[in-house]
XYZ file of C-alpha atoms in Angstrom:
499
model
C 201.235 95.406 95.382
C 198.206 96.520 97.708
C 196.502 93.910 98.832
C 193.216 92.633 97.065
C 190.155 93.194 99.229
C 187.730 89.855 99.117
C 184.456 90.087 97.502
C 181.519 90.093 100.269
C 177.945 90.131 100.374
C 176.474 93.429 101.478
C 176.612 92.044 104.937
C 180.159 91.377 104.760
C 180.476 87.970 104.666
C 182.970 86.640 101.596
C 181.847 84.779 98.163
C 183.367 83.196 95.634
C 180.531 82.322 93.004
C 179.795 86.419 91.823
C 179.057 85.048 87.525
C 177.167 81.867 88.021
C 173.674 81.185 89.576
C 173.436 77.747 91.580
C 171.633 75.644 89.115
C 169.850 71.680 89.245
C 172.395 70.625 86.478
C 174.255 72.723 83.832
C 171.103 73.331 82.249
C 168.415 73.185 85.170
C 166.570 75.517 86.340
C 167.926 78.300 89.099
C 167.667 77.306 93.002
C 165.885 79.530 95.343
C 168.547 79.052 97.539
C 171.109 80.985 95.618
C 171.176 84.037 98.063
C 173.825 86.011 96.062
C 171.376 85.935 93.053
C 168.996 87.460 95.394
C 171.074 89.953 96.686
C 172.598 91.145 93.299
C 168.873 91.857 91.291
C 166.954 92.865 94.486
C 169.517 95.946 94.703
C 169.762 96.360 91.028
C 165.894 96.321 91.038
C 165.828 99.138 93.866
C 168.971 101.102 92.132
C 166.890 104.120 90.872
C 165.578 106.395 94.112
C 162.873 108.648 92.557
C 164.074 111.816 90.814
C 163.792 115.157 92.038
C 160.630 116.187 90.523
C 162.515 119.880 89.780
C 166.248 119.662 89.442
C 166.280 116.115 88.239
C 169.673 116.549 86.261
C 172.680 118.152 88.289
C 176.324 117.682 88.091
C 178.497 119.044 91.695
C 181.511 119.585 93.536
C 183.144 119.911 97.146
C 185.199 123.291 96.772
C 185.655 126.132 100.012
C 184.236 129.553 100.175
C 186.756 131.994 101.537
C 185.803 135.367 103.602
C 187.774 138.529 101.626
C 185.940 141.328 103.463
C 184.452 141.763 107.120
C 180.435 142.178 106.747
C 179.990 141.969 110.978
C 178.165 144.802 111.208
C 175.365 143.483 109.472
C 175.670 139.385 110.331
C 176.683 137.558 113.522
C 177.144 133.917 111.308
C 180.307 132.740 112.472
C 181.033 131.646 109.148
C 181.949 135.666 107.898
C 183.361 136.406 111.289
C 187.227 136.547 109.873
C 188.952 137.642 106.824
C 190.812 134.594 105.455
C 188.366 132.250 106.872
C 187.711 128.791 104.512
C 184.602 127.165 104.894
C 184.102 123.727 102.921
C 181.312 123.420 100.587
C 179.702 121.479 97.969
C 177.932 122.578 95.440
C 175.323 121.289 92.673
C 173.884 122.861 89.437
C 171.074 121.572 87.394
C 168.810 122.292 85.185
C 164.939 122.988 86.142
C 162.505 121.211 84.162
C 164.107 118.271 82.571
C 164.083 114.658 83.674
C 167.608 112.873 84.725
C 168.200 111.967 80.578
C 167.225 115.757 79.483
C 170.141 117.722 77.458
C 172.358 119.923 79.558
C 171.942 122.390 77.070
C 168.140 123.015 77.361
C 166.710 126.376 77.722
C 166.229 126.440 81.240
C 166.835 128.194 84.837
C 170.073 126.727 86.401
C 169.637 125.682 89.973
C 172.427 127.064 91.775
C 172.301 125.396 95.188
C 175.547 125.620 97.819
C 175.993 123.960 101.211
C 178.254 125.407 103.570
C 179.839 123.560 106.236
C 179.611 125.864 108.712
C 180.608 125.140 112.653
C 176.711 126.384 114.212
C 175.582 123.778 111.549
C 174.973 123.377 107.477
C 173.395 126.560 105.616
C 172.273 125.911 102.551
C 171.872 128.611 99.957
C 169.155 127.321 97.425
C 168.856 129.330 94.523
C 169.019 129.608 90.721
C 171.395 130.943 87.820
C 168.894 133.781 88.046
C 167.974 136.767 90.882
C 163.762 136.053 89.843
C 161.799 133.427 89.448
C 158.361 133.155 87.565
C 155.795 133.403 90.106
C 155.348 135.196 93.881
C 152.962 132.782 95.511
C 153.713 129.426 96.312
C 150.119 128.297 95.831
C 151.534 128.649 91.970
C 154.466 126.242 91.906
C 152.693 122.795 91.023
C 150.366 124.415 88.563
C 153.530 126.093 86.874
C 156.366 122.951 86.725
C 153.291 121.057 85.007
C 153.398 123.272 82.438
C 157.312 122.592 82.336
C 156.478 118.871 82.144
C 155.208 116.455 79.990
C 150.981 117.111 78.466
C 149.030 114.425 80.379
C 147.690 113.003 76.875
C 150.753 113.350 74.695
C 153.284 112.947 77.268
C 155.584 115.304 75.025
C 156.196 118.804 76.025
C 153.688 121.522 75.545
C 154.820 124.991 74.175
C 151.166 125.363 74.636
C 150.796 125.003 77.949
C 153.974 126.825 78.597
C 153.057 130.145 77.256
C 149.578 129.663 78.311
C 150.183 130.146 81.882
C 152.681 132.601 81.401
C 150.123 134.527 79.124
C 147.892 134.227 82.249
C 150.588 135.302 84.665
C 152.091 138.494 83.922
C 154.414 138.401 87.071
C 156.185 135.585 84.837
C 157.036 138.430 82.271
C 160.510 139.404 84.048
C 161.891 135.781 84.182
C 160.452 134.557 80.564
C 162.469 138.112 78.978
C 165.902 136.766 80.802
C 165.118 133.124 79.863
C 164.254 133.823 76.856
C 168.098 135.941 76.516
C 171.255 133.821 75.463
C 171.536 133.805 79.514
C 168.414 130.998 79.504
C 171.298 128.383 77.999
C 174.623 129.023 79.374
C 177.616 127.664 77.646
C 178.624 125.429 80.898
C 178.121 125.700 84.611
C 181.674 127.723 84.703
C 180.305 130.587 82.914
C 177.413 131.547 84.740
C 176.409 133.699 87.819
C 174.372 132.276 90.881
C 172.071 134.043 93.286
C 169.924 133.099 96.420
C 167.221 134.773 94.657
C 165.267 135.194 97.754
C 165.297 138.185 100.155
C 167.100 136.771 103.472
C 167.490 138.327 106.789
C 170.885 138.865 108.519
C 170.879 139.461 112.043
C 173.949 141.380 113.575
C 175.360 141.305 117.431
C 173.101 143.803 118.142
C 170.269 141.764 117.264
C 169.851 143.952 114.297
C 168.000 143.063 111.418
C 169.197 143.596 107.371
C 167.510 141.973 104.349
C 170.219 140.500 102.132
C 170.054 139.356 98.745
C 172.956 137.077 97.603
C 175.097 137.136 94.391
C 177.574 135.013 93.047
C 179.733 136.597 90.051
C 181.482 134.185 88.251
C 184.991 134.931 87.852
C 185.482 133.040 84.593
C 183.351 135.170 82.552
C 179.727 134.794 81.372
C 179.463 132.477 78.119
C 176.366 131.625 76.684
C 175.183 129.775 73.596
C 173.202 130.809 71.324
C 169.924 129.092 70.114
C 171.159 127.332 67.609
C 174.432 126.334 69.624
C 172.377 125.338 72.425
C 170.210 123.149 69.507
C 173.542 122.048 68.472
C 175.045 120.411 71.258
C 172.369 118.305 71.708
C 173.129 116.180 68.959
C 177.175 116.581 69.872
C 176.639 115.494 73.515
C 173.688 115.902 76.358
C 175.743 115.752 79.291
C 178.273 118.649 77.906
C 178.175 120.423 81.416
C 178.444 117.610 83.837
C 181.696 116.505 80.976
C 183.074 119.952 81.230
C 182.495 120.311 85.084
C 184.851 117.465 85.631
C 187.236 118.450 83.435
C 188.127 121.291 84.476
C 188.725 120.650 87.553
C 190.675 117.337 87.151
C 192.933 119.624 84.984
C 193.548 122.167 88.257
C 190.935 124.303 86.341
C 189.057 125.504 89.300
C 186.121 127.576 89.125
C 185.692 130.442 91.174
C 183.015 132.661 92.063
C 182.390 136.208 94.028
C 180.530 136.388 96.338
C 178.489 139.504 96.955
C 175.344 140.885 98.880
C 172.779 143.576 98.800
C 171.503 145.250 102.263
C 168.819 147.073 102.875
C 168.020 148.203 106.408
C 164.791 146.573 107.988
C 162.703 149.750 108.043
C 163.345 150.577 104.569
C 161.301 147.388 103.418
C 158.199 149.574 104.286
C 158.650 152.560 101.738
C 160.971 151.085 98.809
C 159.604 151.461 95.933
C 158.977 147.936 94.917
C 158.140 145.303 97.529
C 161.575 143.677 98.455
C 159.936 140.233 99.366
C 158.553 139.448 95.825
C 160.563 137.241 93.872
C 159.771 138.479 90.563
C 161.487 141.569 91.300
C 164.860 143.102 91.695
C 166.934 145.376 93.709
C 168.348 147.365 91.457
C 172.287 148.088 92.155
C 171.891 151.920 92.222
C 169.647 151.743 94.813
C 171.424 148.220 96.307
C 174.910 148.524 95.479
C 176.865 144.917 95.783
C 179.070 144.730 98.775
C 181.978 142.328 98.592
C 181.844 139.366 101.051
C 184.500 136.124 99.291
C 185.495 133.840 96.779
C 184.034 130.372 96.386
C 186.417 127.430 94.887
C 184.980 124.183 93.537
C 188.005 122.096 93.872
C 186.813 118.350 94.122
C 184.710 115.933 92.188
C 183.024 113.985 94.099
C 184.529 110.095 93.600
C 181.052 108.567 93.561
C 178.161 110.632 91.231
C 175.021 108.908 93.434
C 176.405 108.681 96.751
C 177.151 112.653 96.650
C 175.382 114.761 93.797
C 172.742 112.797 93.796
C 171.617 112.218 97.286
C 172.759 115.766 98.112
C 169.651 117.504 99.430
C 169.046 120.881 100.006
C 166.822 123.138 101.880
C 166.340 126.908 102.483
C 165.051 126.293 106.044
C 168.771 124.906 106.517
C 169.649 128.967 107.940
C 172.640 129.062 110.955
C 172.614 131.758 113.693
C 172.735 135.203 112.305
C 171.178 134.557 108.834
C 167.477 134.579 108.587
C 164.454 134.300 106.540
C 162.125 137.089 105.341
C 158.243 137.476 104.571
C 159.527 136.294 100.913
C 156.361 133.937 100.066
C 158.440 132.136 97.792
C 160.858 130.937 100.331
C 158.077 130.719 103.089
C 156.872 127.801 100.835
C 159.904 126.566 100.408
C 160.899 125.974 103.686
C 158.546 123.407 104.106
C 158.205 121.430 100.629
C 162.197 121.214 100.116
C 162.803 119.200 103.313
C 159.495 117.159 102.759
C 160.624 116.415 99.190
C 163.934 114.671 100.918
C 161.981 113.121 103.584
C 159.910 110.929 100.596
C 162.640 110.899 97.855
C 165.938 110.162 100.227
C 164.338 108.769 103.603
C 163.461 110.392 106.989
C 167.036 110.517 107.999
C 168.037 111.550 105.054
C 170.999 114.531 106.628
C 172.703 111.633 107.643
C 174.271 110.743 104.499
C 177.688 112.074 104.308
C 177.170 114.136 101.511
C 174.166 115.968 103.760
C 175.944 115.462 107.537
C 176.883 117.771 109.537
C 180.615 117.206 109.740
C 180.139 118.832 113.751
C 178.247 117.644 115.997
C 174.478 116.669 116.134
C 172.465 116.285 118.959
C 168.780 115.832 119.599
C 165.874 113.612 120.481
C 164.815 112.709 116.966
C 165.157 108.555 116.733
C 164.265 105.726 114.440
C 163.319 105.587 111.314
C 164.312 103.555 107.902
C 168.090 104.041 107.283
C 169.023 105.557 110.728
C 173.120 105.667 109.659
C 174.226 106.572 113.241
C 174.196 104.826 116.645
C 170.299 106.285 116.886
C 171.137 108.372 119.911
C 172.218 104.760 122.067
C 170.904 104.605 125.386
C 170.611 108.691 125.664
C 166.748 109.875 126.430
C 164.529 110.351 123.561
C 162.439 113.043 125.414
C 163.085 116.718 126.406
C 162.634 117.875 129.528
C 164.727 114.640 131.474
C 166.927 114.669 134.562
C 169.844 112.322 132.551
C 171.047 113.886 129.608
C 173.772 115.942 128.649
C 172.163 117.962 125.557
C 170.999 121.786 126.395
C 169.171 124.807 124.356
C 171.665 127.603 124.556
C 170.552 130.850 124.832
C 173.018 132.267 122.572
C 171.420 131.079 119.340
C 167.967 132.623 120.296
C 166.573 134.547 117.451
C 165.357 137.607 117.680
C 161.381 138.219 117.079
C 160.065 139.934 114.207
C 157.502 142.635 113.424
C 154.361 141.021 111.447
C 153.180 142.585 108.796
C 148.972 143.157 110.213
C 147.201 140.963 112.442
C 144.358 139.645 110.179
C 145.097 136.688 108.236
C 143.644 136.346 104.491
C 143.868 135.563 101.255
C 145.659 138.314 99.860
C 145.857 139.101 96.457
C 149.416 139.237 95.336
C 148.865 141.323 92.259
C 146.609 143.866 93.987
C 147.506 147.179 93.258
C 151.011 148.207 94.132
C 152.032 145.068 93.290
C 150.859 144.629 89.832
C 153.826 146.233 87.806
C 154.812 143.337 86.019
C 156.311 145.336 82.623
C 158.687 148.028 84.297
C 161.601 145.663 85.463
C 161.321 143.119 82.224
C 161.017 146.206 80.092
C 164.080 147.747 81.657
C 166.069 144.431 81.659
C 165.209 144.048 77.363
C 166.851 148.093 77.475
C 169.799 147.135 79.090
C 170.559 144.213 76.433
C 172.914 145.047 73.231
C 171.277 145.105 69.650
C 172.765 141.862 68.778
C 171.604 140.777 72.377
C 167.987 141.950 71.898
C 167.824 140.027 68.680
C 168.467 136.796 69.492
C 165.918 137.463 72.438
C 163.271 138.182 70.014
C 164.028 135.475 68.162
C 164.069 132.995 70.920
C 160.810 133.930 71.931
C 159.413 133.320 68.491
C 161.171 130.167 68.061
C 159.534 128.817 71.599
C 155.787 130.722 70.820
C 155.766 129.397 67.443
C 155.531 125.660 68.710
C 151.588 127.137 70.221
C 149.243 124.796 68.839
C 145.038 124.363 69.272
C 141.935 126.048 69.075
C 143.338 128.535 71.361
C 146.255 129.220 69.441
C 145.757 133.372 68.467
C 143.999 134.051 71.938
C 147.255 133.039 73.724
C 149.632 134.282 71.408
C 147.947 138.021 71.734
C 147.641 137.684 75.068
C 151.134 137.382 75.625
C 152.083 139.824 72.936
C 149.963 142.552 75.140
C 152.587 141.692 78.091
C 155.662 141.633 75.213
C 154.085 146.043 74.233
C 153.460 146.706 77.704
C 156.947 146.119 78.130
C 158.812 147.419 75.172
C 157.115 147.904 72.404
C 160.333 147.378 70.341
C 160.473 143.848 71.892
C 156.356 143.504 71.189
C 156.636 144.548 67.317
C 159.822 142.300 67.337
C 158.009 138.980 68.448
C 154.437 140.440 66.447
C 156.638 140.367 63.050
C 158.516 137.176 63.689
C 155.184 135.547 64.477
C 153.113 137.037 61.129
C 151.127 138.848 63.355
C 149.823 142.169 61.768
C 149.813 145.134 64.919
C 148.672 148.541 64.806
C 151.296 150.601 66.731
C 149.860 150.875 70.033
C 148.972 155.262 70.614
C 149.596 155.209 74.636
C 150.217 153.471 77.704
C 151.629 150.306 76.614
C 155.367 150.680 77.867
C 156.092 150.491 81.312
C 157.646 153.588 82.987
C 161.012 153.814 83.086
C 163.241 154.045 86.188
């Protein structure tokens, strides 16, 4: 037999007395000095770090992402540099909106977020189980998960406020049409594609620069539920995709996933048609075709749920030599509210958890702060220039500059014109669907607009049904009829022109 480790405080010193508090008696009252008692409910007590205020629920996994095809030409990141190459990675899902108790089967974006071990550092690719997001300013976000959450004076959820912002944002059209498709509540985290969303840079050899958009095509098939499947499993059990996550793969089931890019050339950004740094928009594939880069493996559960899911952070701004960022607005707000959202939810020093540490090496002149895991830099300088340390800037990972865009900074409106077709690309994505495909759209969104409640009831729900004909006005007269709504066929100009 093994032998039995002793049971020790957190400090490591060893105790016997783990059931019973040190009492005046059998029935006295409990002495302060009982340390253990102290030790035991002051941890308990401090158990619960606060939860991600987006992406509260996830489930992960450790897995590798294998190179199948050379992409050099367009990226210097030493991580695509050979075919056959296996990077380790872990990987968490999640829903969006929903607190840490919320039902995995919610209709919802799934975050999609992978960090890759890579050897110039950890990238992490932060994205969703969609290419689009809602909104193209980041001045939007707060305003827009609020209307996810819970109604200050109810404290329920709001279908009001939900389709009250959207009704006021037609740049949310795009993503509401896909969420509101069986896509919006996937039948487990197995059966559903991943993206980076954002436009990125890569930067070649040549110091060439290529905006890349990322795909992940899961190899196991797409499988969705329906509405009233998704209803369903709530009752049968919340946590279906975190259960079937770790099933799988403790039964050698390992999902896999392809992963792909788009590239388009840095001086085509200027005349394509649509602007390639919005986030509401696609690429489409004809113009974009998908280029074939490797196959990611989730092949480990982690053996601890807190210590690794859910202290894993992620960040955008987390980029290695040869991938880059892009005029996106979306991610430029994200680079800077991701890593501040670890820095107050995990701890200043929060990449130095194993599940976040760079398994190569780290070296700067940051020190200090609470839960510094490492040896704090020892007696090494803390400053930069000094005459007695042994850490350098190498010139090989300087990045190359970048063109700006104009020289006059302002508030610029984001839906000015020539960026204010917000019905083409939803139209064209409610097209593409199958009959049976398009109905259970419709009926999805009358199922979620029907829950609009107040004195401003009708002016949202015609507001929104304006966006729904500008679109299609198959999928307008759809959600008009399943609402009661009586509409005179629109004459002209309510569909958006077709590609």
């Amino acid at each position: 037999m093994a032998e039995m480790k002793k049971l020790t405080t957190a400090s490591g010193i060893p105790y016997f007395e783990h059931e019973n508090s040190m009492t005046a008696g059998p029935r006295g009252p409990i002495l302060l000095q009982d340390v253990i008692l102290h030790e035991k409910m002051a941890h308990f007590n401090r158990e619960r770090i606060p939860e991600r205020v987006v992406h509260a629920k996830g489930s992960g996994a450790y897995g590798t992402f294998t190179v199948t095809h050379d992409i050099s030409s367009y990226t210097k990141a030493k991580i695509f540099d050979t075919i056959g190459k296996q990077t380790r990675v872990f990987l968490r899902f999640s829903t969006v909106g929903g607190e840490k108790g919320s039902a995995d089967s919610e209709r919802d974006p799934r975050g999609f977020a992978v960090k890759f071990y890579t050897e110039d550092g950890n990238w992490d690719l932060v994205g969703n189980n969609t290419p689009i997001f809602f909104i193209k300013d980041p001045k939007k976000f707060s305003d827009f998960i609020h209307t996810q959450k819970r109604d200050p004076r109810t404290n329920t959820k709001s279908p009001t406020m939900v389709w009250d912002f959207w009704s006021l944002n037609p740049e949310s059209l795009h993503q509401v049409v896909l969420l509101m498709t069986d896509r919006g509540t996937p039948a487990s985290y197995r059966h559903m594609h991943g993206f980076g969303s954002h436009t990125f840079s890569f930067i070649n050899d040549k110091n060439e620069r290529f905006y890349v958009k990322f795909h992940f095509k899961t190899l196991q098939g797409i499988k969705n539920f329906t509405d009233a499947e998704a209803a369903a499993m709530k009752s049968q059990d919340l946590d279906h995709a975190q259960r079937d996550l770790v099933e799988a793969i403790d039964n050698g089931e390992f999902p896999r996933w392809a992963m792909r890019v788009q590239i388009m050339p840095e001086a085509e950004a200027k005349t394509y048609r649509w602007n390639p740094f919005d986030l509401t928009k696609v690429w489409p594939h004809a113009d974009y075709p998908l280029i074939d880069v490797g196959v990611l493996e989730l092949n480990e559960i982690p053996r601890n749920y807190f210590a690794h899911v859910e202290q894993s952070a992620f960040a955008p701004s987390h980029v290695v030599a040869g991938i880059g960022y892009s005029p996106d607005k979306m991610l430029q707000g994200r680079l800077l509210s991701y890593p501040d959202a670890h820095r107050y939810r995990l701890g200043v020093n929060y990449e130095q958890l194993p599940v976040n540490r760079c398994p190569y090496a780290v070296n700067n002149y940051e020190r200090d702060g609470a839960m510094r895991l490492d040896d704090n830099g020892e007696d090494q300088p803390n400053y930069f220039p000094n005459s007695f340390g042994d850490i350098t800037p190498d010139i090989a990972y300087q990045a190359p500059g970048q063109a700006l865009d104009g020289l006059y900074a302002d508030w610029y409106d984001r839906n000015a014109a020539g960026e204010d077709d917000h019905y083409t690309q939803p139209g064209n994505l409610f097209r593409l669907l199958t009959p049976e495909d398009k109905q259970h759209t419709i009926h999805n969104i009358v199922a979620s607009m029907r829950g609009i409640t107040g004195p401003k009831q009708d002016q949202i729900i015609q507001r929104q049904l304006c966006h729904f004909f500008r679109a299609d006005i198959q999928l307008g007269m759809g959600v008009a009829q399943g609402l009661g709504v009586a509409i005179d066929m629109p004459s002209h100009g309510v569909q958006g022109h077709t590609r």
